[in-house]
PDB file of C-alpha atoms in Angstrom:
ATOM      1  CA  UNK A 834     183.828 340.099  80.936  1.00 31.00           C
ATOM      2  CA  UNK A 835     184.911 336.965  82.735  1.00 34.00           C
ATOM      3  CA  UNK A 836     182.583 335.989  85.550  1.00 37.00           C
ATOM      4  CA  UNK A 837     184.982 333.802  87.517  1.00 46.00           C
ATOM      5  CA  UNK A 838     188.572 334.317  88.461  1.00 65.00           C
ATOM      6  CA  UNK A 839     191.177 332.243  90.254  1.00 88.00           C
ATOM      7  CA  UNK A 840     194.527 332.376  91.967  1.00 91.00           C
ATOM      8  CA  UNK A 841     197.732 330.950  90.492  1.00 93.00           C
ATOM      9  CA  UNK A 842     200.587 330.252  92.904  1.00 95.00           C
ATOM     10  CA  UNK A 843     204.306 329.560  92.730  1.00 96.00           C
ATOM     11  CA  UNK A 844     206.732 328.933  95.605  1.00 97.00           C
ATOM     12  CA  UNK A 845     210.488 329.100  96.013  1.00 97.00           C
ATOM     13  CA  UNK A 846     212.984 328.612  98.827  1.00 95.00           C
ATOM     14  CA  UNK A 847     215.085 331.695  99.587  1.00 95.00           C
ATOM     15  CA  UNK A 848     218.503 331.782 101.220  1.00 91.00           C
ATOM     16  CA  UNK A 849     217.708 334.780 103.399  1.00 93.00           C
ATOM     17  CA  UNK A 850     215.576 335.553 106.429  1.00 93.00           C
ATOM     18  CA  UNK A 851     211.917 336.290 105.714  1.00 94.00           C
ATOM     19  CA  UNK A 852     212.201 339.956 106.736  1.00 93.00           C
ATOM     20  CA  UNK A 853     215.068 340.494 104.262  1.00 93.00           C
ATOM     21  CA  UNK A 854     212.989 338.963 101.461  1.00 95.00           C
ATOM     22  CA  UNK A 855     209.971 341.106 102.382  1.00 95.00           C
ATOM     23  CA  UNK A 856     212.013 344.296 102.637  1.00 94.00           C
ATOM     24  CA  UNK A 857     213.705 343.635  99.303  1.00 94.00           C
ATOM     25  CA  UNK A 858     210.390 342.809  97.617  1.00 95.00           C
ATOM     26  CA  UNK A 859     208.736 345.973  98.933  1.00 95.00           C
ATOM     27  CA  UNK A 860     211.652 348.241  97.955  1.00 93.00           C
ATOM     28  CA  UNK A 861     210.355 350.471  95.156  1.00 89.00           C
ATOM     29  CA  UNK A 862     213.827 350.620  93.561  1.00 88.00           C
ATOM     30  CA  UNK A 863     213.859 346.813  93.182  1.00 90.00           C
ATOM     31  CA  UNK A 864     210.197 346.175  92.371  1.00 88.00           C
ATOM     32  CA  UNK A 865     210.409 346.390  88.580  1.00 86.00           C
ATOM     33  CA  UNK A 866     213.140 343.739  88.581  1.00 90.00           C
ATOM     34  CA  UNK A 867     210.913 341.050  90.072  1.00 92.00           C
ATOM     35  CA  UNK A 868     207.221 341.911  89.619  1.00 92.00           C
ATOM     36  CA  UNK A 869     205.626 339.395  87.225  1.00 85.00           C
ATOM     37  CA  UNK A 870     204.203 342.093  84.939  1.00 70.00           C
ATOM     38  CA  UNK A 871     206.659 344.788  85.969  1.00 53.00           C
ATOM     39  CA  UNK A 872     207.575 345.951  82.483  1.00 55.00           C
ATOM     40  CA  UNK A 873     204.457 348.142  82.346  1.00 58.00           C
ATOM     41  CA  UNK A 874     206.058 350.767  84.581  1.00 66.00           C
ATOM     42  CA  UNK A 875     202.822 351.147  86.561  1.00 81.00           C
ATOM     43  CA  UNK A 876     202.870 349.295  89.868  1.00 87.00           C
ATOM     44  CA  UNK A 877     201.816 349.531  93.486  1.00 91.00           C
ATOM     45  CA  UNK A 878     203.279 347.716  96.517  1.00 93.00           C
ATOM     46  CA  UNK A 879     201.823 347.516 100.009  1.00 95.00           C
ATOM     47  CA  UNK A 880     203.972 345.903 102.719  1.00 95.00           C
ATOM     48  CA  UNK A 881     202.114 344.115 105.517  1.00 95.00           C
ATOM     49  CA  UNK A 882     205.156 343.119 107.596  1.00 92.00           C
ATOM     50  CA  UNK A 883     203.047 341.872 110.521  1.00 93.00           C
ATOM     51  CA  UNK A 884     201.398 339.381 108.112  1.00 95.00           C
ATOM     52  CA  UNK A 885     204.621 338.477 106.278  1.00 95.00           C
ATOM     53  CA  UNK A 886     203.096 339.723 103.034  1.00 97.00           C
ATOM     54  CA  UNK A 887     203.488 342.239 100.229  1.00 97.00           C
ATOM     55  CA  UNK A 888     200.353 343.007  98.214  1.00 96.00           C
ATOM     56  CA  UNK A 889     201.080 344.121  94.652  1.00 94.00           C
ATOM     57  CA  UNK A 890     199.390 345.411  91.521  1.00 91.00           C
ATOM     58  CA  UNK A 891     201.034 345.893  88.162  1.00 86.00           C
ATOM     59  CA  UNK A 892     200.125 345.844  84.488  1.00 77.00           C
ATOM     60  CA  UNK A 893     196.554 344.741  85.187  1.00 78.00           C
ATOM     61  CA  UNK A 894     197.719 341.948  87.501  1.00 85.00           C
ATOM     62  CA  UNK A 895     197.131 341.790  91.253  1.00 91.00           C
ATOM     63  CA  UNK A 896     198.363 339.422  93.890  1.00 94.00           C
ATOM     64  CA  UNK A 897     200.542 339.016  96.905  1.00 96.00           C
ATOM     65  CA  UNK A 898     203.856 337.646  98.027  1.00 97.00           C
ATOM     66  CA  UNK A 899     203.839 335.720 101.289  1.00 97.00           C
ATOM     67  CA  UNK A 900     207.125 334.892 102.998  1.00 97.00           C
ATOM     68  CA  UNK A 901     207.616 332.627 105.994  1.00 96.00           C
ATOM     69  CA  UNK A 902     210.689 331.535 107.903  1.00 94.00           C
ATOM     70  CA  UNK A 903     212.085 328.164 106.888  1.00 89.00           C
ATOM     71  CA  UNK A 904     214.859 327.749 109.444  1.00 84.00           C
ATOM     72  CA  UNK A 905     217.877 329.840 110.312  1.00 84.00           C
ATOM     73  CA  UNK A 906     218.842 332.107 107.429  1.00 88.00           C
ATOM     74  CA  UNK A 907     216.207 330.687 105.080  1.00 93.00           C
ATOM     75  CA  UNK A 908     212.627 331.338 104.073  1.00 96.00           C
ATOM     76  CA  UNK A 909     209.961 330.228 101.646  1.00 97.00           C
ATOM     77  CA  UNK A 910     208.286 332.697  99.321  1.00 97.00           C
ATOM     78  CA  UNK A 911     204.851 332.112  97.814  1.00 97.00           C
ATOM     79  CA  UNK A 912     203.876 334.401  94.943  1.00 97.00           C
ATOM     80  CA  UNK A 913     200.195 334.507  94.028  1.00 96.00           C
ATOM     81  CA  UNK A 914     198.430 336.224  91.148  1.00 94.00           C
ATOM     82  CA  UNK A 915     194.717 336.780  90.640  1.00 92.00           C
ATOM     83  CA  UNK A 916     193.758 335.773  87.089  1.00 87.00           C
ATOM     84  CA  UNK A 917     190.683 335.580  84.903  1.00 84.00           C
ATOM     85  CA  UNK A 918     189.106 332.163  84.494  1.00 82.00           C
ATOM     86  CA  UNK A 919     190.197 332.031  80.835  1.00 84.00           C
ATOM     87  CA  UNK A 920     193.883 332.709  81.637  1.00 84.00           C
ATOM     88  CA  UNK A 921     196.427 329.981  80.863  1.00 89.00           C
ATOM     89  CA  UNK A 922     197.378 328.928  84.405  1.00 89.00           C
ATOM     90  CA  UNK A 923     200.613 327.247  83.279  1.00 92.00           C
ATOM     91  CA  UNK A 924     201.744 330.375  81.434  1.00 92.00           C
ATOM     92  CA  UNK A 925     200.947 332.512  84.476  1.00 91.00           C
ATOM     93  CA  UNK A 926     202.770 330.041  86.759  1.00 94.00           C
ATOM     94  CA  UNK A 927     205.838 330.193  84.484  1.00 95.00           C
ATOM     95  CA  UNK A 928     205.830 333.998  84.789  1.00 93.00           C
ATOM     96  CA  UNK A 929     205.501 333.716  88.556  1.00 95.00           C
ATOM     97  CA  UNK A 930     208.421 331.247  88.631  1.00 96.00           C
ATOM     98  CA  UNK A 931     210.553 333.728  86.674  1.00 96.00           C
ATOM     99  CA  UNK A 932     209.470 336.534  89.012  1.00 95.00           C
ATOM    100  CA  UNK A 933     210.509 334.522  92.067  1.00 97.00           C
ATOM    101  CA  UNK A 934     213.860 333.774  90.411  1.00 97.00           C
ATOM    102  CA  UNK A 935     214.339 337.481  89.811  1.00 96.00           C
ATOM    103  CA  UNK A 936     213.354 338.243  93.403  1.00 96.00           C
ATOM    104  CA  UNK A 937     215.899 335.678  94.647  1.00 96.00           C
ATOM    105  CA  UNK A 938     218.575 337.438  92.586  1.00 95.00           C
ATOM    106  CA  UNK A 939     217.532 340.826  94.027  1.00 94.00           C
ATOM    107  CA  UNK A 940     217.621 339.412  97.561  1.00 94.00           C
ATOM    108  CA  UNK A 941     221.056 337.951  96.949  1.00 90.00           C
ATOM    109  CA  UNK A 942     222.303 341.251  95.536  1.00 87.00           C
ATOM    110  CA  UNK A 943     220.738 343.235  98.398  1.00 76.00           C
ATOM    111  CA  UNK A 944     221.967 340.844 101.094  1.00 72.00           C
ATOM    112  CA  UNK A 945     225.501 340.460  99.731  1.00 67.00           C
ATOM    113  CA  UNK A 946     226.288 344.089  98.935  1.00 57.00           C
ATOM    114  CA  UNK A 947     230.042 344.634  99.298  1.00 48.00           C
TER     115      UNK A 947
END
């Protein structure tokens, strides 16, 4: 058992308001598309809209997504994952980067529905 753990973080600009990003991220029908370990099928999301945050757990991973306004029609998303001390931080960060890219695609799809 690892005694120490840490947090790995990735950020990305989004071309949507913070509340749209949060609502998309916390939508159970879209969660598997963006969660960093979402292929396990087992996940939990907890929206804290007043804090601009979605707490998540999936496939043995836990973390949160924090979204803040970054001007009119834009926001910045920060995805964080709690990891064991022996985890490869760069590998985890790469997965978080991919997850944020997938979330951006979900936001775009959700926001631009025809």
